[in-house]
Coordinates of C-alpha atoms and ligand atoms in Angstrom, one line a residue:
M250 CA 341.9 -53.1 206.2
S251 CA 340.5 -56.5 207.3
R252 CA 341.5 -59.6 205.3
S253 CA 337.9 -60.1 204.3
T254 CA 337.7 -56.7 202.6
P255 CA 338.7 -57.0 198.9
I256 CA 341.8 -55.0 198.1
Y257 CA 342.4 -53.4 194.7
A258 CA 345.6 -51.9 193.2
A259 CA 345.5 -48.3 192.2
M260 CA 347.9 -46.1 190.2
R261 CA 348.4 -43.3 192.8
S262 CA 351.0 -41.2 191.0
I263 CA 353.3 -40.8 188.0
G264 CA 356.8 -39.3 187.5
A265 CA 359.4 -39.2 184.7
Y266 CA 362.8 -37.9 183.8
V267 CA 364.7 -37.4 180.6
P268 CA 368.4 -36.5 180.4
P269 CA 368.9 -32.9 179.0
K270 CA 371.1 -33.8 176.0
I271 CA 369.2 -34.0 172.7
L272 CA 370.2 -36.1 169.7
S273 CA 368.3 -34.6 166.7
N274 CA 367.7 -36.1 163.3
A275 CA 370.0 -33.5 162.0
D276 CA 372.7 -34.8 164.3
L277 CA 372.1 -38.4 163.0
E278 CA 372.4 -37.2 159.4
K279 CA 376.0 -36.4 160.2
M280 CA 376.6 -39.9 161.7
V281 CA 374.9 -42.3 159.3
D282 CA 373.4 -42.4 155.8
T283 CA 370.0 -41.1 156.7
T284 CA 367.8 -38.0 156.4
D285 CA 365.4 -36.1 158.7
E286 CA 362.7 -36.6 156.1
W287 CA 363.2 -40.4 156.0
I288 CA 363.1 -40.7 159.8
V289 CA 360.1 -38.4 160.3
K290 CA 358.1 -40.1 157.5
R291 CA 358.9 -43.7 158.6
T292 CA 358.8 -43.3 162.4
G293 CA 357.5 -39.9 163.4
I294 CA 360.6 -39.3 165.5
R295 CA 362.3 -35.8 165.4
E296 CA 364.6 -36.1 168.4
R297 CA 365.5 -38.3 171.4
H298 CA 367.3 -37.6 174.7
I299 CA 370.7 -39.3 175.4
A300 CA 372.3 -39.7 178.8
D301 CA 375.9 -38.7 179.4
K302 CA 378.6 -41.4 179.7
D303 CA 378.8 -41.2 183.5
V304 CA 375.0 -41.5 184.0
A305 CA 373.5 -44.9 184.6
T306 CA 370.0 -46.2 184.1
S307 CA 369.5 -46.1 187.9
D308 CA 370.3 -42.4 187.9
L309 CA 367.5 -41.7 185.4
A310 CA 365.2 -44.0 187.4
V311 CA 365.9 -42.3 190.8
E312 CA 364.8 -38.8 189.4
A313 CA 361.5 -40.3 188.1
A314 CA 360.9 -42.3 191.3
R315 CA 361.4 -39.3 193.6
D316 CA 358.7 -37.4 191.8
A317 CA 356.3 -40.4 191.8
I318 CA 356.8 -41.0 195.5
A319 CA 356.3 -37.3 196.4
R320 CA 353.2 -37.1 194.2
A321 CA 351.7 -40.1 195.9
G322 CA 352.1 -38.3 199.2
L323 CA 354.3 -41.1 200.7
E324 CA 357.5 -41.2 202.6
H325 CA 360.2 -43.4 201.1
E326 CA 360.0 -45.9 204.0
E327 CA 356.3 -46.6 203.1
I328 CA 357.4 -48.3 199.8
D329 CA 357.5 -52.0 200.4
L330 CA 358.4 -53.3 196.9
V331 CA 360.6 -51.8 194.2
L332 CA 360.3 -53.1 190.7
C333 CA 362.4 -51.9 187.8
A334 CA 361.6 -52.9 184.2
T335 CA 364.7 -52.5 182.0
V336 CA 366.8 -54.1 179.3
T337 CA 369.7 -51.8 180.0
P338 CA 370.4 -52.6 183.6
D339 CA 373.3 -50.9 185.4
Y340 CA 375.1 -54.3 185.6
F341 CA 374.8 -57.6 183.7
N342 CA 373.3 -59.0 185.9
M343 CA 374.1 -58.5 189.5
P344 CA 373.1 -56.4 191.4
S345 CA 369.7 -55.7 189.9
T346 CA 369.0 -52.1 189.0
A347 CA 366.1 -52.2 191.4
C348 CA 368.5 -52.9 194.3
V349 CA 370.8 -50.0 193.2
I350 CA 367.7 -47.7 192.9
S351 CA 366.5 -48.7 196.4
D352 CA 369.9 -47.9 197.9
K353 CA 370.1 -44.5 196.1
L354 CA 366.6 -43.6 197.4
G355 CA 367.3 -44.8 200.9
I356 CA 364.6 -47.5 200.7
R357 CA 366.1 -50.4 202.8
N358 CA 365.2 -53.9 203.6
V359 CA 362.4 -54.3 201.1
Q360 CA 362.0 -56.7 198.2
A361 CA 363.5 -55.3 195.0
F362 CA 364.0 -56.9 191.6
D363 CA 364.2 -56.2 187.8
I364 CA 361.7 -57.2 185.1
S365 CA 363.1 -58.2 181.7
A366 CA 360.3 -57.8 179.1
A367 CA 361.8 -55.1 176.9
C368 CA 359.3 -52.5 175.8
S369 CA 356.5 -54.4 177.6
G370 CA 358.3 -54.2 180.9
F371 CA 356.3 -51.5 182.5
V372 CA 352.9 -53.2 181.8
Y373 CA 354.3 -56.6 182.9
G374 CA 355.4 -54.8 186.1
L375 CA 351.9 -53.4 186.5
S376 CA 350.6 -57.0 186.5
I377 CA 353.1 -58.0 189.1
A378 CA 352.3 -55.0 191.3
K379 CA 348.6 -55.8 191.0
A380 CA 349.1 -59.4 192.1
F381 CA 351.3 -58.5 195.1
I382 CA 348.8 -55.9 196.3
E383 CA 345.6 -57.8 195.7
S384 CA 347.0 -60.9 197.5
G385 CA 347.7 -58.6 200.5
M386 CA 351.5 -59.1 200.4
K387 CA 352.4 -55.5 199.6
R388 CA 350.7 -52.1 200.0
N389 CA 352.9 -49.5 198.1
V390 CA 354.8 -50.7 195.1
L391 CA 357.3 -48.4 193.3
L392 CA 357.2 -49.4 189.7
I393 CA 359.8 -48.0 187.4
G394 CA 360.5 -48.3 183.7
A395 CA 364.0 -47.0 182.9
E396 CA 366.4 -47.3 180.0
K397 CA 369.8 -46.0 179.0
F398 CA 369.1 -47.5 175.6
S399 CA 372.0 -45.6 174.0
S400 CA 374.3 -48.0 175.9
I401 CA 373.3 -50.9 173.6
V402 CA 372.8 -48.9 170.3
D403 CA 375.3 -49.2 167.5
Y404 CA 375.6 -45.6 166.2
T405 CA 376.9 -46.9 162.9
D406 CA 373.7 -48.9 162.2
R407 CA 371.1 -46.6 160.6
S408 CA 368.3 -49.1 160.9
T409 CA 368.4 -49.0 164.8
C410 CA 370.2 -45.9 165.9
I411 CA 367.5 -43.5 164.7
L412 CA 364.9 -45.2 166.9
F413 CA 365.9 -45.2 170.5
G414 CA 366.3 -42.7 173.3
D415 CA 367.0 -42.7 177.1
G416 CA 364.7 -41.9 179.9
A417 CA 362.7 -43.1 182.9
G418 CA 359.2 -43.2 184.2
A419 CA 357.8 -44.3 187.6
A420 CA 354.5 -44.9 189.3
V421 CA 353.4 -45.7 192.8
I422 CA 350.8 -48.5 192.8
S423 CA 349.0 -48.7 196.2
A424 CA 346.3 -50.8 197.9
T425 CA 342.8 -49.4 198.0
E426 CA 339.4 -50.6 199.1
D427 CA 337.7 -48.4 196.5
R428 CA 337.0 -50.6 193.5
D429 CA 336.5 -47.6 191.2
E430 CA 340.2 -46.7 191.8
G431 CA 341.6 -50.2 191.0
I432 CA 343.3 -51.5 187.9
I433 CA 340.5 -53.1 185.8
D434 CA 342.4 -55.7 183.8
I435 CA 345.8 -56.5 182.4
H436 CA 346.7 -58.9 179.5
A437 CA 350.3 -59.8 179.2
S438 CA 351.7 -62.4 176.8
A439 CA 354.8 -63.7 175.0
D440 CA 356.0 -65.8 172.1
G441 CA 359.7 -66.8 172.3
S442 CA 359.6 -68.3 168.8
Y443 CA 360.1 -64.7 167.6
A444 CA 363.1 -64.1 169.8
D445 CA 365.4 -63.3 166.9
F446 CA 363.2 -60.3 165.8
L447 CA 364.8 -58.2 168.5
M448 CA 367.8 -59.1 170.6
T449 CA 371.1 -58.1 172.1
P450 CA 373.1 -61.3 171.5
A451 CA 375.7 -60.6 174.2
P452 CA 376.9 -60.6 176.9
G453 CA 375.2 -63.7 178.3
S454 CA 375.7 -67.4 178.8
V455 CA 375.4 -68.0 175.0
H456 CA 378.1 -65.4 174.2
P457 CA 380.0 -64.4 177.3
A458 CA 382.1 -61.2 177.0
S459 CA 385.2 -61.7 174.8
C460 CA 387.2 -59.8 172.3
E461 CA 385.4 -61.7 169.5
V462 CA 382.0 -60.6 170.9
I463 CA 383.1 -56.9 170.8
E464 CA 384.6 -57.2 167.4
Q465 CA 381.4 -58.7 166.0
G466 CA 379.3 -56.0 167.8
L467 CA 377.1 -58.6 169.5
Q468 CA 376.6 -56.3 172.4
Y469 CA 374.4 -54.1 170.3
V470 CA 370.6 -54.3 169.8
K471 CA 369.7 -56.2 166.5
M472 CA 366.3 -55.9 165.1
K473 CA 364.3 -57.2 162.1
G474 CA 362.5 -53.9 161.9
N475 CA 360.0 -54.6 159.1
E476 CA 358.9 -58.1 160.4
T477 CA 358.6 -56.6 163.9
F478 CA 356.5 -53.7 162.6
K479 CA 354.0 -56.0 160.9
L480 CA 353.7 -58.4 163.8
A481 CA 353.3 -55.4 166.2
V482 CA 350.3 -54.0 164.3
K483 CA 348.6 -57.4 164.0
T484 CA 349.2 -58.5 167.7
L485 CA 348.4 -55.1 169.3
T486 CA 345.2 -54.6 167.3
K487 CA 343.9 -58.1 168.4
D488 CA 345.0 -57.8 172.0
V489 CA 343.6 -54.3 172.5
K490 CA 340.2 -55.3 170.9
E491 CA 340.1 -58.3 173.2
I492 CA 340.7 -56.4 176.5
L493 CA 338.1 -53.8 175.6
E494 CA 335.5 -56.5 174.6
K495 CA 336.2 -58.6 177.6
N496 CA 335.5 -55.7 179.9
S497 CA 332.6 -54.4 177.8
I498 CA 334.2 -51.0 177.4
P499 CA 333.8 -49.3 174.0
A500 CA 336.8 -47.4 172.6
E501 CA 335.1 -44.1 172.8
K502 CA 334.9 -44.4 176.6
I503 CA 338.7 -44.3 176.8
D504 CA 340.0 -40.9 178.0
H505 CA 343.7 -41.6 177.2
F506 CA 345.0 -44.3 174.8
V507 CA 348.6 -44.6 175.8
P508 CA 350.5 -46.9 173.3
H509 CA 354.1 -47.8 173.5
Q510 CA 356.0 -45.1 171.6
A511 CA 358.0 -47.1 169.1
N512 CA 356.8 -45.7 165.7
Y513 CA 354.0 -43.3 164.8
R514 CA 352.8 -45.5 162.0
I515 CA 352.3 -48.5 164.4
I516 CA 350.3 -46.2 166.8
K517 CA 348.2 -44.8 163.9
A518 CA 347.5 -48.2 162.5
V519 CA 346.3 -49.6 165.8
G520 CA 344.4 -46.4 166.7
D521 CA 342.6 -46.5 163.4
A522 CA 341.7 -50.1 163.8
L523 CA 340.1 -49.2 167.2
K524 CA 338.5 -46.0 165.8
M525 CA 340.4 -44.0 168.4
R526 CA 340.1 -40.2 168.0
E527 CA 343.3 -38.2 167.8
D528 CA 342.5 -36.4 171.0
Q529 CA 342.3 -39.8 172.8
T530 CA 345.8 -40.9 171.7
V531 CA 348.9 -39.9 173.6
L532 CA 351.8 -39.2 171.3
T533 CA 355.4 -38.6 172.6
V534 CA 357.4 -40.6 170.1
G535 CA 358.4 -37.4 168.1
K536 CA 360.3 -35.9 171.0
Y537 CA 361.6 -39.0 172.9
G538 CA 361.9 -41.7 170.3
N539 CA 361.5 -45.3 171.6
T540 CA 362.5 -45.4 175.3
S541 CA 361.5 -49.1 175.7
A542 CA 360.2 -49.9 179.2
A543 CA 360.2 -46.1 180.0
S544 CA 358.0 -45.1 177.1
I545 CA 354.5 -45.7 178.7
P546 CA 355.1 -44.1 182.1
M547 CA 356.9 -41.2 180.4
A548 CA 353.9 -40.7 178.1
I549 CA 351.5 -40.8 181.1
N550 CA 353.7 -38.3 182.9
D551 CA 353.5 -36.0 179.9
I552 CA 349.7 -35.7 180.0
Y553 CA 349.9 -35.4 183.8
E554 CA 352.3 -32.5 183.6
E555 CA 350.2 -30.9 180.8
G556 CA 347.2 -31.0 183.2
R557 CA 345.3 -33.3 180.9
L558 CA 345.3 -36.4 183.2
H559 CA 342.8 -36.2 186.1
Y560 CA 341.6 -38.5 188.9
G561 CA 339.3 -41.1 187.5
D562 CA 340.4 -40.8 183.8
L563 CA 340.2 -44.1 182.1
M564 CA 343.5 -45.2 180.5
L565 CA 344.2 -47.9 177.9
L566 CA 347.9 -48.9 177.8
D567 CA 349.3 -51.2 175.0
T568 CA 352.8 -52.3 174.3
F569 CA 355.0 -54.6 172.3
G570 CA 358.7 -55.5 172.5
G571 CA 361.6 -57.9 172.4
G572 CA 361.0 -61.5 173.5
L573 CA 358.6 -61.1 171.8
T574 CA 356.3 -59.8 174.5
W575 CA 353.1 -57.8 174.4
A576 CA 350.7 -56.4 177.0
S577 CA 347.7 -54.2 177.4
A578 CA 346.0 -52.7 180.5
L579 CA 342.8 -50.9 181.4
L580 CA 342.9 -48.7 184.5
P581 CA 341.7 -45.4 186.0
F582 CA 344.3 -42.9 187.1
A583 CA 343.9 -42.7 190.9
G584 CA 346.3 -39.8 191.5
R585 CA 345.5 -36.2 192.4
N586 CA 346.9 -33.2 190.5
Ligands
LIG283 N1 367.6 -43.9 156.8 C1 367.4 -44.1 155.5 N2 367.0 -45.3 155.0 C2 366.9 -46.4 155.9 C3 367.1 -46.2 157.3 C4 367.4 -44.9 157.7 N3 367.6 -44.6 159.0 N4 366.9 -47.4 157.9 C5 366.6 -48.3 156.9 N5 366.6 -47.7 155.7 C6 366.3 -48.2 154.4 C7 366.6 -49.7 154.3 O1 367.9 -50.0 154.1 C8 365.7 -50.1 153.2 O2 366.4 -49.8 152.0 P1 366.2 -50.8 150.7 O3 364.8 -50.8 150.3 O4 367.1 -50.2 149.7 O5 366.7 -52.2 151.2 C9 364.5 -49.2 153.3 O6 365.0 -48.1 154.1 C10 363.3 -49.8 153.9 O7 363.6 -50.5 155.1 P2 362.6 -51.1 156.1 O8 363.3 -51.8 157.2 O9 361.7 -52.0 155.3 O10 361.8 -49.8 156.6 P3 360.5 -49.7 157.4 O11 359.5 -48.9 156.7 O12 360.0 -51.1 157.9 O13 360.9 -48.9 158.7 C11 361.5 -49.2 161.0 C12 362.0 -49.3 159.5 C13 361.4 -47.8 161.3 C14 362.6 -49.8 161.9 C15 360.2 -50.0 161.2 O14 360.3 -51.2 160.6 C16 359.8 -50.1 162.7 O15 359.5 -49.2 163.3 N6 359.8 -51.4 163.2 C17 359.2 -51.7 164.5 C18 360.1 -51.4 165.6 C19 359.4 -51.8 166.9 O16 358.3 -51.5 167.1 N7 360.1 -52.5 167.8 C20 359.5 -53.0 168.9 C21 359.8 -52.3 170.2 S1 361.5 -52.1 170.5 C22 361.9 -53.0 171.9 O17 361.3 -53.8 172.4 C23 363.2 -52.6 172.6

């Protein structure tokens, strides 16, 4: 590939992994004051997967990454950048989970770092992979979204513990000269004035680890659910309309609308505003809950494994999460079944 030839970034493959153990709504009914009916009606979630105590975020990630690398037809040594989007890293905050994953995969001496953008992490990562590849700096990026979200959930807080699950998704993003295979566009944005809508107050430099921190439960995720819900619908609808309009792509041309799987009602409201048909919308929230940065690659992997995702299919991704952050992306799938 000569330097004068334009280079594009293509999603060559997808992979995912969920730990086997299931936490059902019936299980949660025994733990907090809730009902299966309330959870299904308000969120669409029926069950979520939870990793065992001795399993780390990197362990989930490695399983997903192995599949993604194999499906891209690459050897591990051909990966030249490892990115891991997560808010539940193996360690707060060194080494990065991306470094741990690289070591476990035997990928050595390549750049590796984490992305902290909560549920938007995978699409943020896609924009970073695109920039590295199109600038000619990297050729094969391993992009992972992985969360052991159960490690920051307070299982006595019914407003959050019903929502989240564990899992990982991974994609290989590679250089191509074929413009039709390339990522078309990505919008990624943030507004830190809403930081308190969704946060884990500790540990960090504001609240370093201490007995008081643990007693107050500051290590757990806190969320202003209803405020987040309203802002998510408003922001996502606007953002997704903008990316479609900017690229002159009508909603009916989208083969797979892959929204962040936080709440069925958010997905439905945004889908309705865009006039998306049900068969265009990928829905996995019922069986996985909200897996934060892993949710979008896990959803893409689901349609891949069901045989519904084909080379050239046009995908619209949209996501929203703590920060607050949000992002959307338009891209064809450039992997082979
Ligand atoms: N079971 C039964 N009742 C409950 C439960 C529960 N699990 N949780 C809350 N309630 C009660 C509340 O106490 C409240 O009772 P009250 O009226 O007596 O005060 C009532 O239900 C309504 O509570 P709301 O919080 O207003 O319920 P809402 O319809 O907003 O649903 C939910 C809550 C599901 C959390 C929703 O707001 C939501 O999905 N928010 C967005 C989450 C999100 O998208 N986050 C962003 C991504 S996450 C990330 O970045 C990591």
